Tab-separated table of C-alpha atoms in Angstrom:
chain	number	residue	atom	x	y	z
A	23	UNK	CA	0.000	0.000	0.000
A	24	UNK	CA	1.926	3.502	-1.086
A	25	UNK	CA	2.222	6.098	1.743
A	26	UNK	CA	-0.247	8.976	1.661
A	27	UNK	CA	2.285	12.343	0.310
A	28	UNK	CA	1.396	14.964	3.122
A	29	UNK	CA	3.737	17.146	1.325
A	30	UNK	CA	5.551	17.300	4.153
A	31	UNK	CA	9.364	17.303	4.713
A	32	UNK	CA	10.823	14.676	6.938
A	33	UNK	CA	10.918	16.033	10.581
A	34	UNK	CA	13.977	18.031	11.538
A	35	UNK	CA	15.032	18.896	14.562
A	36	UNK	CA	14.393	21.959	16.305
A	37	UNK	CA	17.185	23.542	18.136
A	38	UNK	CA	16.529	27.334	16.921
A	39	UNK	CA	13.629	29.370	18.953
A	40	UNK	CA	12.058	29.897	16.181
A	41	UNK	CA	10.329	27.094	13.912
A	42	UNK	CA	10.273	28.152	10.431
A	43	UNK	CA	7.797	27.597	7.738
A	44	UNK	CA	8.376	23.965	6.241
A	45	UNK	CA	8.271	24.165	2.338
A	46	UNK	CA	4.780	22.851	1.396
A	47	UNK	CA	3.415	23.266	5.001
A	48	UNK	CA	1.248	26.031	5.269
A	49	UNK	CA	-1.320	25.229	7.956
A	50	UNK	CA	-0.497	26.397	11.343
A	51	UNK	CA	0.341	23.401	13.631
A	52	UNK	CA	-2.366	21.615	15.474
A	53	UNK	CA	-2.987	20.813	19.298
A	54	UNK	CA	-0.623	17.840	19.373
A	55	UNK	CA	1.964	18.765	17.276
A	56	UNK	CA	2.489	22.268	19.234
A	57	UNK	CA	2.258	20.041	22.654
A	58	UNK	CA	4.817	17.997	21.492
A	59	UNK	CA	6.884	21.177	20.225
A	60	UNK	CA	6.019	23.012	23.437
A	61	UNK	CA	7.296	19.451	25.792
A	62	UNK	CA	10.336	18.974	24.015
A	63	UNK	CA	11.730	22.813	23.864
A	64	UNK	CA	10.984	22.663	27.892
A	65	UNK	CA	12.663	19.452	28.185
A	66	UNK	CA	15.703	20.964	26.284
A	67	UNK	CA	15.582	24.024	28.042
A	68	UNK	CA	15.793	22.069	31.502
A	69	UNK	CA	18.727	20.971	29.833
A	70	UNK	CA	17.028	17.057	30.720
A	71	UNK	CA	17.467	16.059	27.007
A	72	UNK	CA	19.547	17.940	23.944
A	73	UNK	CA	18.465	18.490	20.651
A	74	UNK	CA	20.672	16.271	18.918
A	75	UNK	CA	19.621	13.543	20.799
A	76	UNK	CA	16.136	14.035	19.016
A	77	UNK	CA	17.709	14.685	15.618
A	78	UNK	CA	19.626	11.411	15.759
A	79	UNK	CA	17.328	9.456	17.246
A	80	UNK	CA	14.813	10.667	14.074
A	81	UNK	CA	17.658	9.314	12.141
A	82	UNK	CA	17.673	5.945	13.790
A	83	UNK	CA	14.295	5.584	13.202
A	84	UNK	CA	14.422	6.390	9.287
A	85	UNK	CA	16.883	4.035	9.094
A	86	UNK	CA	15.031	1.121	10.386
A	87	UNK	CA	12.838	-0.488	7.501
A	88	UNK	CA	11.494	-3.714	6.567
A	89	UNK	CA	14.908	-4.071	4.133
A	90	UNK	CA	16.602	-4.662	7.188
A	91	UNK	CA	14.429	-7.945	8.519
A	92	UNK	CA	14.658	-8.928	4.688
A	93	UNK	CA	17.880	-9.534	4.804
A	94	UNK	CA	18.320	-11.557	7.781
A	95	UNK	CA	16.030	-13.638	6.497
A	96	UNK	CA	17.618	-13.902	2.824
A	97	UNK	CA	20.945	-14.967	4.886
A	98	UNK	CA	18.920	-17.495	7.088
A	99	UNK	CA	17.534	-18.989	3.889
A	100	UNK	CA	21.164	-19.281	2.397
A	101	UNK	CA	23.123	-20.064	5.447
A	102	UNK	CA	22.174	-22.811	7.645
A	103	UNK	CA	24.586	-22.093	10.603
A	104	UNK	CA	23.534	-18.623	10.738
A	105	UNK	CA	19.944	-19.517	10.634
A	106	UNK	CA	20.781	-21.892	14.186
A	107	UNK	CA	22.117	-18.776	15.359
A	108	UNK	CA	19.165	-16.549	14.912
A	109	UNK	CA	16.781	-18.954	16.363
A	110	UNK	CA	18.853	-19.481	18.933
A	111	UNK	CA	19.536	-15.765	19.890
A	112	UNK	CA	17.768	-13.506	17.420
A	113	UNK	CA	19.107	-10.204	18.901
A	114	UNK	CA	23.070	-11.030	19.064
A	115	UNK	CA	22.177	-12.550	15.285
A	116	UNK	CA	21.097	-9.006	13.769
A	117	UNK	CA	23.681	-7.525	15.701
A	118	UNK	CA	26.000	-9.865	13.812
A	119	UNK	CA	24.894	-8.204	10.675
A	120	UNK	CA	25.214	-4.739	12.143
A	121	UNK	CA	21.648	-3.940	13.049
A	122	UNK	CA	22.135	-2.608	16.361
A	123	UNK	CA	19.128	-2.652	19.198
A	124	UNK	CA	19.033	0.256	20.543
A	125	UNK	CA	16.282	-0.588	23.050
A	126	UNK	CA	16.268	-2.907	25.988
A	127	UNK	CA	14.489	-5.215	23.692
A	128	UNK	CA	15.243	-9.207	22.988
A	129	UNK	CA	14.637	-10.600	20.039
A	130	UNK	CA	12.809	-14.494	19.531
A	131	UNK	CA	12.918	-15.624	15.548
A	132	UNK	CA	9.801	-17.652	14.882
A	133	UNK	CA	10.701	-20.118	12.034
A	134	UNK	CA	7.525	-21.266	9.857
A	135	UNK	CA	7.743	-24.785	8.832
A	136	UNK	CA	5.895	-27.600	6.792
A	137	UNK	CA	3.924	-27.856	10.141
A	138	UNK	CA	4.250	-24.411	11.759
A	139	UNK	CA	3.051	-21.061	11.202
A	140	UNK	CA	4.077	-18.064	13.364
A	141	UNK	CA	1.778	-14.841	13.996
A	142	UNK	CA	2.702	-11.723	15.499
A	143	UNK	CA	0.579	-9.619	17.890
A	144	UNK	CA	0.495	-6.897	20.589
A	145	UNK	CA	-3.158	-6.924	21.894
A	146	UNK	CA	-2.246	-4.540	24.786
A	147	UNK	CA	-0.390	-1.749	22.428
A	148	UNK	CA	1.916	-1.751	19.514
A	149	UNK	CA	5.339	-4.191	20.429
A	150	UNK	CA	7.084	-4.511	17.888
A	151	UNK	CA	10.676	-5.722	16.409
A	152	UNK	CA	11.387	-1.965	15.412
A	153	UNK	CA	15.146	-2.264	15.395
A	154	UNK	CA	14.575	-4.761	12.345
A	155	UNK	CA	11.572	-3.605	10.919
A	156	UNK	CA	11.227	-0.082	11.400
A	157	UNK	CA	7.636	1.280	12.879
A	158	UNK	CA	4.573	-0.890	12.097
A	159	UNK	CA	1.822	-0.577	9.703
A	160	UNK	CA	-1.614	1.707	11.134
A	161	UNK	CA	-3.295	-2.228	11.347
A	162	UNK	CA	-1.000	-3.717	13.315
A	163	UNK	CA	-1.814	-0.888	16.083
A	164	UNK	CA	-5.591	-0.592	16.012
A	165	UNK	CA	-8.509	-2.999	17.218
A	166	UNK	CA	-9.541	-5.078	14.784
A	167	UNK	CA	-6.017	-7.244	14.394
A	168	UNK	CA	-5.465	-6.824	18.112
A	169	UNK	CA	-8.624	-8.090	19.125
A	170	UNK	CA	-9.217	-10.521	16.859
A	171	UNK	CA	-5.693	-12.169	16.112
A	172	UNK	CA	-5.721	-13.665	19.318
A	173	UNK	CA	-9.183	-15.223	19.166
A	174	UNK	CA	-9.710	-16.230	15.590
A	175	UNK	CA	-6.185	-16.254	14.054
A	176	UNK	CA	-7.224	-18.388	10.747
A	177	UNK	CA	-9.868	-15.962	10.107
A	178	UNK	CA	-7.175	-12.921	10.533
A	179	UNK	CA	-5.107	-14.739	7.887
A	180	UNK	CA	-7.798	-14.799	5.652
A	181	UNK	CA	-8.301	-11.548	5.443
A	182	UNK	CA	-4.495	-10.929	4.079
A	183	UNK	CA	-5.471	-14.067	1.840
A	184	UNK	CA	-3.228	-16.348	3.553
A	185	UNK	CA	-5.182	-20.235	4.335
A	186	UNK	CA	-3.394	-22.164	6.472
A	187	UNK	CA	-4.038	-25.782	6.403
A	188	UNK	CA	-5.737	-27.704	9.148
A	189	UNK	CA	-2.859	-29.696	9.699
A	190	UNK	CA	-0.483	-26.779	10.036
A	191	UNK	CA	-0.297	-25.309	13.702
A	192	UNK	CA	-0.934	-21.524	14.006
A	193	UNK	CA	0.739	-19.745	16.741
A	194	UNK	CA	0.348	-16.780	17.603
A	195	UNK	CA	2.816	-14.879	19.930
A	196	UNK	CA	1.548	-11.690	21.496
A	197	UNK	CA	4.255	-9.455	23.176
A	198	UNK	CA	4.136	-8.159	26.426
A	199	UNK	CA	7.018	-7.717	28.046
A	200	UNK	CA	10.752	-7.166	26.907
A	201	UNK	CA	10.845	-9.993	24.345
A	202	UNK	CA	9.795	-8.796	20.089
A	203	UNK	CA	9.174	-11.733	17.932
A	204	UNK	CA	10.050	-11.734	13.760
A	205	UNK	CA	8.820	-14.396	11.606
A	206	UNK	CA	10.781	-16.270	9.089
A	207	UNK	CA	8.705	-17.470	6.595
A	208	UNK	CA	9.383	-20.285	4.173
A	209	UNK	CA	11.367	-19.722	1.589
A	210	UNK	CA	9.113	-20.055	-1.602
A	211	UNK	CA	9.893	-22.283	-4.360
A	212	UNK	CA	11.012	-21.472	-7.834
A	213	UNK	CA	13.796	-19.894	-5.711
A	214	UNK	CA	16.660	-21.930	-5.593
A	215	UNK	CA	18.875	-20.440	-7.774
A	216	UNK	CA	17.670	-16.607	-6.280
A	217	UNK	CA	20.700	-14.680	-5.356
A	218	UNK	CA	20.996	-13.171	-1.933
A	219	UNK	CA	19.882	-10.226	-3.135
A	220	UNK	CA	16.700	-11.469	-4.890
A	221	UNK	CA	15.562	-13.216	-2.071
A	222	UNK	CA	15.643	-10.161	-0.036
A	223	UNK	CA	13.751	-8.600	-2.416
A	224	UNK	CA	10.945	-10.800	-2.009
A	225	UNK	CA	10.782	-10.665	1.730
A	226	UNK	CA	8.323	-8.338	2.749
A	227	UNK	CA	6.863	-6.760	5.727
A	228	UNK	CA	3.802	-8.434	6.114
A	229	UNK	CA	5.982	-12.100	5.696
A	230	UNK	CA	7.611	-11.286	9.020
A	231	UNK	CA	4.511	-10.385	10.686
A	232	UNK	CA	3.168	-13.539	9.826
A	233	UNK	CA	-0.130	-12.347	7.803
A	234	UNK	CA	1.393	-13.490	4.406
A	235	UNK	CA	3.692	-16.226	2.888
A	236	UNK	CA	6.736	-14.740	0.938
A	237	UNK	CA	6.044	-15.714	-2.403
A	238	UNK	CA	8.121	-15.448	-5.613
A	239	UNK	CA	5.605	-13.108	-7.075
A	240	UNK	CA	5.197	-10.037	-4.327
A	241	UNK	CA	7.994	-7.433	-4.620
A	242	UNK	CA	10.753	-9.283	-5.948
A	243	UNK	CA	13.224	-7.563	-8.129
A	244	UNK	CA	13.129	-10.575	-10.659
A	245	UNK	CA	11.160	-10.062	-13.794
B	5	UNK	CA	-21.557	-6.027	41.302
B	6	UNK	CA	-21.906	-2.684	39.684
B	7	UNK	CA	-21.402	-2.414	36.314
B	8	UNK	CA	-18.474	0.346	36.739
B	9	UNK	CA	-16.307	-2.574	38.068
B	10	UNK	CA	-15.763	-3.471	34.481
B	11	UNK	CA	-14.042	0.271	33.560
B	12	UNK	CA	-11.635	-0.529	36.766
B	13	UNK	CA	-10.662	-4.262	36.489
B	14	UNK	CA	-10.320	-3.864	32.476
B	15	UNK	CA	-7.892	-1.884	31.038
B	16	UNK	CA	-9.274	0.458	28.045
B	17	UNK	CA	-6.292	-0.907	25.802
B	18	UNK	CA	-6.818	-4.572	26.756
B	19	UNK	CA	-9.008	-5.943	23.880
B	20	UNK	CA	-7.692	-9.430	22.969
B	21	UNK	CA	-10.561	-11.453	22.177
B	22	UNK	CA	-13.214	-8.800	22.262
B	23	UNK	CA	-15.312	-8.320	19.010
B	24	UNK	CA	-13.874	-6.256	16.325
B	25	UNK	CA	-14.598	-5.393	12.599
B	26	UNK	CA	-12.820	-6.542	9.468
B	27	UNK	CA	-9.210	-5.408	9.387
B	28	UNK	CA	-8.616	-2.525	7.152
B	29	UNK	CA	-5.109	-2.491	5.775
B	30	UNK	CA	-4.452	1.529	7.019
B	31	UNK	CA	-1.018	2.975	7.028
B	32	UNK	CA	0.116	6.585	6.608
B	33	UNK	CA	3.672	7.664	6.630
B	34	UNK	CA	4.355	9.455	9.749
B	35	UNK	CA	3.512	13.428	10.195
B	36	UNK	CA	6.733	15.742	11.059
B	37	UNK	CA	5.245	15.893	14.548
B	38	UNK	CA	4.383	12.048	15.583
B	39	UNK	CA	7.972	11.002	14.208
B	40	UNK	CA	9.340	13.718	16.220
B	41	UNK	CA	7.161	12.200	19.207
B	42	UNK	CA	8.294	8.705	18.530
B	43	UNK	CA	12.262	9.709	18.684
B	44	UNK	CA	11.175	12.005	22.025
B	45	UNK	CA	9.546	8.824	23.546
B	46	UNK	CA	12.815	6.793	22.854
B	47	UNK	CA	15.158	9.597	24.375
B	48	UNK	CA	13.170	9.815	27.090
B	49	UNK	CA	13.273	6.179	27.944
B	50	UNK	CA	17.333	6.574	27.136
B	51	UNK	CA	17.252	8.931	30.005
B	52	UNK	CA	14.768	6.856	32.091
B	53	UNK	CA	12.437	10.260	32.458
B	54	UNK	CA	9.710	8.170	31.092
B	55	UNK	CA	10.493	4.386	30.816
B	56	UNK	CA	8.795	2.571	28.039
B	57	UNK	CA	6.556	0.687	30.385
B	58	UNK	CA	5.489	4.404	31.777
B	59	UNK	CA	4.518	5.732	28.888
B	60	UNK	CA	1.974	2.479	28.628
B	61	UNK	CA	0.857	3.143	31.879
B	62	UNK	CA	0.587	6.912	31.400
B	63	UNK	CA	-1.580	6.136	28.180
B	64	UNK	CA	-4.339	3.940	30.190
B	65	UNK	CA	-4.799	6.668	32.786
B	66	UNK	CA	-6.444	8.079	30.026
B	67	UNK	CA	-9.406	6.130	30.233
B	68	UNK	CA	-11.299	5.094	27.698
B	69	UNK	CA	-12.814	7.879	26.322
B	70	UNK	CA	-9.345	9.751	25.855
B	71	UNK	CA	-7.897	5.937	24.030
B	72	UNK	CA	-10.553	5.771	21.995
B	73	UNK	CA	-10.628	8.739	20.426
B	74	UNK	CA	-7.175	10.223	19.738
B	75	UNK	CA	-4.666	8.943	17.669
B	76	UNK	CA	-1.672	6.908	18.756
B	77	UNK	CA	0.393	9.417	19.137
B	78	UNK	CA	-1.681	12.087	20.685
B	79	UNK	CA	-2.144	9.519	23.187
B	80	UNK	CA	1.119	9.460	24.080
B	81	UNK	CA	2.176	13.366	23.921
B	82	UNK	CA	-0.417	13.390	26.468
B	83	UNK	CA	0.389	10.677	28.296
B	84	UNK	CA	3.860	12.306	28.533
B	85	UNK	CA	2.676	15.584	29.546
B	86	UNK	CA	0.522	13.996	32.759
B	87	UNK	CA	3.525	12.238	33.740
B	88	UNK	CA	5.953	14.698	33.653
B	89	UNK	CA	3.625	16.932	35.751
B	90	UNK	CA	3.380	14.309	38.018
B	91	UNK	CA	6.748	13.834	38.346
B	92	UNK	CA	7.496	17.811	39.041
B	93	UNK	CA	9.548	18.082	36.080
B	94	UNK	CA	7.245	20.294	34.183
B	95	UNK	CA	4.224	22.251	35.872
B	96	UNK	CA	1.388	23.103	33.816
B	97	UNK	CA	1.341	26.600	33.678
B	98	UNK	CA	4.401	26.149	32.065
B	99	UNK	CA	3.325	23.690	29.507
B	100	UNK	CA	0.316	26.000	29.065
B	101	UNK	CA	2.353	29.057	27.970
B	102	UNK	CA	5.220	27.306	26.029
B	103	UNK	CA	2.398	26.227	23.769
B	104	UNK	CA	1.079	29.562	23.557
B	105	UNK	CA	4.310	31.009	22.629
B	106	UNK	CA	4.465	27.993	19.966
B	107	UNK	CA	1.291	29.042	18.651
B	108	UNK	CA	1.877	32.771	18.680
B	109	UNK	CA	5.187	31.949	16.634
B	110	UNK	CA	3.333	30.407	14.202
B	111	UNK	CA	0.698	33.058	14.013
B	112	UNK	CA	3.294	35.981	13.709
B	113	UNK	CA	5.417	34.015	10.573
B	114	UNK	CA	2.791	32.046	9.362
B	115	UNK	CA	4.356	30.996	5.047
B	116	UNK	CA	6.595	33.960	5.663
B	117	UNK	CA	9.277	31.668	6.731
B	118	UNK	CA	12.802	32.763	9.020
C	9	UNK	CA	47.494	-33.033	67.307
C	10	UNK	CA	48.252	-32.782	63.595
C	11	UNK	CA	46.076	-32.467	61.192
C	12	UNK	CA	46.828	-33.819	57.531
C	13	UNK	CA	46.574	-31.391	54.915
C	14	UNK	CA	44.616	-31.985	52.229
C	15	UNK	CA	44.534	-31.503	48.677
C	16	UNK	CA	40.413	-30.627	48.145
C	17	UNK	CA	38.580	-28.122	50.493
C	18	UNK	CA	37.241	-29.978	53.559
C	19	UNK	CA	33.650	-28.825	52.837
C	20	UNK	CA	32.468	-29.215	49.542
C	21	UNK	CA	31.547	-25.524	48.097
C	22	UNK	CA	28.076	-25.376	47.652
C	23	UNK	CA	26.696	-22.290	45.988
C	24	UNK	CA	23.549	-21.003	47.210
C	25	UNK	CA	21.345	-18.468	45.113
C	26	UNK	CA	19.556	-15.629	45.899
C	27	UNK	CA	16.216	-15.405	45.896
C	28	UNK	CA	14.735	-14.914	42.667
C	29	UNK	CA	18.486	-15.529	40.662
C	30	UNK	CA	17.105	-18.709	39.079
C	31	UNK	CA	14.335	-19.125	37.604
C	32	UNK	CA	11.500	-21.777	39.302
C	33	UNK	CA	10.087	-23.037	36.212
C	34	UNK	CA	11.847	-24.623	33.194
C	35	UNK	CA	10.473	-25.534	29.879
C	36	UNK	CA	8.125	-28.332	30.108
C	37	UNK	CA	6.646	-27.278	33.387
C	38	UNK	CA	2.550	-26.898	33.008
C	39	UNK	CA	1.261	-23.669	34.550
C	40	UNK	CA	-1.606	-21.886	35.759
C	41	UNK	CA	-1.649	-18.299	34.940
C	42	UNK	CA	-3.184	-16.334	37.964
C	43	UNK	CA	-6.523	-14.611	38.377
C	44	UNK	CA	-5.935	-11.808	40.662
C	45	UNK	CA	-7.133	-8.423	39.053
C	46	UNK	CA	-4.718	-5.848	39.619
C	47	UNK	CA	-6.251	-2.058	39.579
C	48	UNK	CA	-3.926	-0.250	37.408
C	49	UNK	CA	-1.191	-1.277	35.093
C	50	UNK	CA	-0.735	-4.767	34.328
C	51	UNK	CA	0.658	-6.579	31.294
C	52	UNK	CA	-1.175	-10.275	31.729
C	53	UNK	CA	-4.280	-9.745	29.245
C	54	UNK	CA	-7.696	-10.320	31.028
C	55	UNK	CA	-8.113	-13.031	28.152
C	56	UNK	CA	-5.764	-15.796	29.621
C	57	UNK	CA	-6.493	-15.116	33.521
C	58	UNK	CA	-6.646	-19.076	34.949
C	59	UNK	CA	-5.519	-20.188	31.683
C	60	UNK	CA	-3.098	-23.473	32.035
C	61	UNK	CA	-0.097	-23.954	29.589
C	62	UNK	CA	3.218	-25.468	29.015
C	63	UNK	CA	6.710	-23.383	29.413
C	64	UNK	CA	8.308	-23.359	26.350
C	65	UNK	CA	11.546	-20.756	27.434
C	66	UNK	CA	12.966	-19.703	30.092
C	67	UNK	CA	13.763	-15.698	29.335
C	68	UNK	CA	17.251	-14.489	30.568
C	69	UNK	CA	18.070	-12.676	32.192
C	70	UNK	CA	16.166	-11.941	35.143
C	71	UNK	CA	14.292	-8.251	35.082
C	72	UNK	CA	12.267	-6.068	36.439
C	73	UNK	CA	8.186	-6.549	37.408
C	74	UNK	CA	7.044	-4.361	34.250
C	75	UNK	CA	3.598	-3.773	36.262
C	76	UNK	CA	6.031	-2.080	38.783
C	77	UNK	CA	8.147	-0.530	35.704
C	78	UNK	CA	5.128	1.256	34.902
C	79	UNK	CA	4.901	3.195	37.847
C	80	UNK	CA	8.631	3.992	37.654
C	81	UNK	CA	10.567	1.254	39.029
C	82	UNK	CA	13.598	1.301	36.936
C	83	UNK	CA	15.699	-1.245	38.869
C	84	UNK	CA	15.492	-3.742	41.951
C	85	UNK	CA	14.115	-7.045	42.737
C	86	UNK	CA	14.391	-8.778	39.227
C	87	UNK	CA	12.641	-12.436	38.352
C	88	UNK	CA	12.245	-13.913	35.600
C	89	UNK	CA	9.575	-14.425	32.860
C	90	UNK	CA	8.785	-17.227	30.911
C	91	UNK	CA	7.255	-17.967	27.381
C	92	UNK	CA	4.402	-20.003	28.213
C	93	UNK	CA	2.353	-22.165	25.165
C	94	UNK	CA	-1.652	-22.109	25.402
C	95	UNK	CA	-4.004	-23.564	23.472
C	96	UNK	CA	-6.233	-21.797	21.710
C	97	UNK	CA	-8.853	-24.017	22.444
C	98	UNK	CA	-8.418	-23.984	26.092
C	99	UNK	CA	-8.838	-20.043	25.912
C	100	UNK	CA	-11.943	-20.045	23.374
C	101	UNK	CA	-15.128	-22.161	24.452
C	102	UNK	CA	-15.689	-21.955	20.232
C	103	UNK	CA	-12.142	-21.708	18.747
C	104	UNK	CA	-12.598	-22.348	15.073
C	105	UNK	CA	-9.566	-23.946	14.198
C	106	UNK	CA	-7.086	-26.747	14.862
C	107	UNK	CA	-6.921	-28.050	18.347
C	108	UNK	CA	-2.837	-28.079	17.960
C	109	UNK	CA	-3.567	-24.088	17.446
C	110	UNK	CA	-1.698	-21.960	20.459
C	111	UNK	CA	-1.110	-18.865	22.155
C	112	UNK	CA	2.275	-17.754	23.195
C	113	UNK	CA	3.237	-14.729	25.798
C	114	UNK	CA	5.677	-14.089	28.277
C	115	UNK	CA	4.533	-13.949	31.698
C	116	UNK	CA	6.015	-12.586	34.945
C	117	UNK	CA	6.780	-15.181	37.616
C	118	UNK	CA	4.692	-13.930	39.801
C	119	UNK	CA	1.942	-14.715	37.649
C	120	UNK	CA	2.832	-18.454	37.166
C	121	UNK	CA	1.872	-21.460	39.661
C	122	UNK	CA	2.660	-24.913	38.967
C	123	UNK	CA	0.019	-27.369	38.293
C-alpha cells in the first residue's frame, strides 16, 4: 500500500527558537503537534534532554525499515549455521549483521515450517521488532487485528489471503514484556537459484509479521 | 456487582478477544510531529524520564474515552505531559504558555518563513 | 594433634542463590496463569487469567516486574519471565480452528503457579 504524500518534509530537529515555515506546510500546527513542540523545547531548556539527541534518534528511526528484517532472512535462507544462530539468539544474530538494538528489547525468531506457522501480535499496544523492521503498519496498532488475532487467528489470515491448512499449527505470539518476535517465513519455491539479493527482495513486511507467505511473485526484483 | 467494576478491572487498551470489525489495511507515513514524538519517547526512555513501560501506563490513565478517540500518538504526547507533571519536572502553567508562545510563533510568521 | 593437609577443600563448596536468581520453572513445566485483578497497570491480558499452559523458554536474564516498571521502578528485585504455550482451544469455548492451534506470551513469575 503507497504512503499517503502529506507534502511534508521529513521532521527536523528543532534547536533554533524559532520554527520556520516547512516548504509545502502552510497550515499552522495543530494541538498535538504544538504540545509535542512546546514538551520537548521545555525538556531541552531544563537541559534534561539535547536536541541532537532528538535529531539522531529521528535518524535511527528512518533508518530502520522492513529491508533490514529482509535480509536476515535472505541470509537465514542461504546459510544454515547462521539460521541456528538466529533462532537461537535472534538479537546477538542481527547484531551480527550490524543492526544494532538500541532498546532494551530481545529478540525471539519464529521459524515457519511444513507444520508451523508463526503470527505476530500486541493486543495490549503496539510491540514490535522496530530495530529490524522499522515502525509498524496503522493495522498492526488498532482494534480489529489486536482483538481478533488472538481469538480467531485463521480468520485474521484470511483476510491478508493467507489459508493455512488444518494440519499446520498456528501460533500466535503476542508481546508483552521485553521480548519482540520476527517471523521467518518459508522460503518459496522457484527460488533456488535466487541470489541473496533477490531473495531479499521478495521478503516483505507483512511475511515477518506472519499475515502473508513470501512468495516469488510479491515485490521481488526478478522479472 | 456494579457495572463500573468493568471500567476498573479492564484496562481500556486490553481488547484481545473482544469483538472487532474486518481489518482494514491503514497505514500513513508518519507526520513531522508524531515522528518527532516517537524519537522524544525513545530519548526519554534513554534517560529513564519516562520508561517505556510508563509511557503504557501513562496512556491507560487516560481512560477510555481519551484511548478511543485520539490517535496513537496524541495519546502518548499526552500521556507524557501527565507524567511529567506528576513527576514535578514540568508544571502546567508552564506547559500551558510554552504552547502559547508555539502558537503565537506560528501566528506571527505564518508561510513567511525565518 | 596434627592435622593432615589436604589436597580438596574440607567442605564441599556449595553455591547457594539468591532469591529470585534462578528461575523456578523450566520448559516443560505446566502452569496456571493467575486470576488476581490488579487495579492499574498490568501486562497479563484479562483473556488468559486461569488459563493453564506449558513453558516453552525460560527468558534471561532476570528483570524487572514491568507492572512495577510502569509506575517507575527502573531497577530492583528482578525475576524472571517465561514464554508459556496455550491452546487456543483452552482459551476459546468456540475456537474455530485446529486443536494443535496456540497462544504464546511471556509472563512474569509472579503470575505463574505450577500445576
Amino acid at each position: 500500500m503507497e504512503p499517503h504524500d502529506h507534502g511534508h518534509e521529513a521532521g527536523h530537529g528543532h534547536d533554533h527558537p524559532h520554527d520556520h515555515a516547512e516548504i509545502g506546510q502552510l497550515a499552522p500546527p495543530q494541538f498535538y503537534d504544538i504540545m509535542e513542540t512546546a514538551v520537548r523545547e521545555l525538556l531541552i531548556e531544563k537541559k534534561l534532554i539535547e536536541p541532537d539527541e532528538i535529531r539522531r534518534q529521528i535518524e535511527v528511526l528512518d533508518s530502520r525499515t522492513p529491508a533490514l528484517g529482509a535480509r536476515v532472512v535472505a541470509r537465514a535462507w542461504l546459510d544454515p549455521e547462521f539460521r541456528a544462530r538466529l533462532l537461537a539468539n535472534g538479537r546477538a544474530a542481527c547484531e551480527e549483521f550490524g543492526i544494532s538494538f538500541y532498546d532494551d528489547t530481545q529478540l525471539i525468531v519464529l521459524e515457519n515450517t511444513e507444520t508451523v506457522h508463526n503470527l505476530i501480535v500486541c493486543t495490549l499496544c503496539s510491540c514490535y521488532p522496530r530495530p529490524v523492521l522499522g515502525l509498524p503498519p496503522d493495522w498492526y496498532k488498532l482494534k480489529p487485528y489486536r482483538a481478533r488475532a488472538v481469538i480467531e487467528p485463521r480468520a485474521v489470515l484470511a483476510e491478508f489471503g493467507t489459508i493455512i491448512p488444518d494440519d499446520v499449527e498456528v501460533r500466535v505470539s503476542d508481546s508483552t514484556a521485553m521480548v519482540r518476535y520476527l517471523v521467518l517465513p518459508r522460503r518459496p519455491e522457484g527460488t533456488e537459484d535466487f541470489t541473496e539479493d533477490e531473495l531479499a527482495a521478495i521478503v516483505t513486511r507483512d511475511t515477518m509479521i506472519g499475515v502473508v507467505p513470501a512468495t516469488v511473485a510479491a515485490g521481488g526484483i526478478r522479472q | 456487582m456494579t457495572s463500573t467494576e468493568n471500567l476498573v478491572k479492564r484496562l481500556p487498551n486490553d481488547i484481545g478477544g473482544l469483538p472487532a470489525e474486518p481489518i482494514q489495511r491503514v497505514e500513513h507515513e508518519l507526520e513531522p510531529w508524531e515522528k518527532r514524538c516517537h524519537a522524544l519517547a525513545d530519548v526519554l526512555d534513554f534517560h529513564k524520564i519516562i520508561n517505556t513501560e510508563e509511557k503504557r501506563c501513562g496512556v491507560e490513565a487516560l481512560g477510555a474515552e481519551m484511548v478511543g478517540k485520539l490517535s496513537y500518538y496524541e495519546r502518548w504526547i499526552v500521556a507524557f505531559a501527565n507524567i511529567l507533571f506528576r513527576k514535578q519536572i514540568l508544571a502546567p502553567e508552564e506547559l500551558a504558555r510554552k504552547m502559547d508562545e508555539v502558537r503565537a510563533r506560528w501566528n506571527g510568521e505564518a508561510v513567511v518563513g525565518n | 594433634m596434627t592435622q593432615e593437609r589436604s589436597s580438596q577443600p574440607r567442605k564441599s563448596a556449595t553455591v547457594v542463590f539468591a532469591w529470585g536468581e534462578r528461575p523456578i520453572f523450566q520448559a516443560g513445566d505446566r502452569i496456571r496463569i493467575g486470576t488476581r485483578t490488579p487495579i492499574g497497570h498490568y501486562r497479563v491480558p484479562t483473556y488468559l487469567r486461569g488459563k493453564q499452559g506449558v513453558v516453552v523458554q525460560v527468558i534471561a536474564p532476570a528483570a524487572v516486574d514491568n507492572e512495577e516498571e510502569g509506575y517507575g521502578r527502573n531497577a530492583g528485585k528482578r525475576l524472571h519471565y517465561y514464554r508459556v504455550a496455550i491452546p487456543l482451544e483452552e482459551i476459546w469455548p468456540d475456537y474455530v480452528g485446529s486443536p494443535r492451534d496456540g497462544l504464546y506470551i511471556e509472563i512474569y513469575e509472579t503470575w505463574l503457579e505450577r500445576i
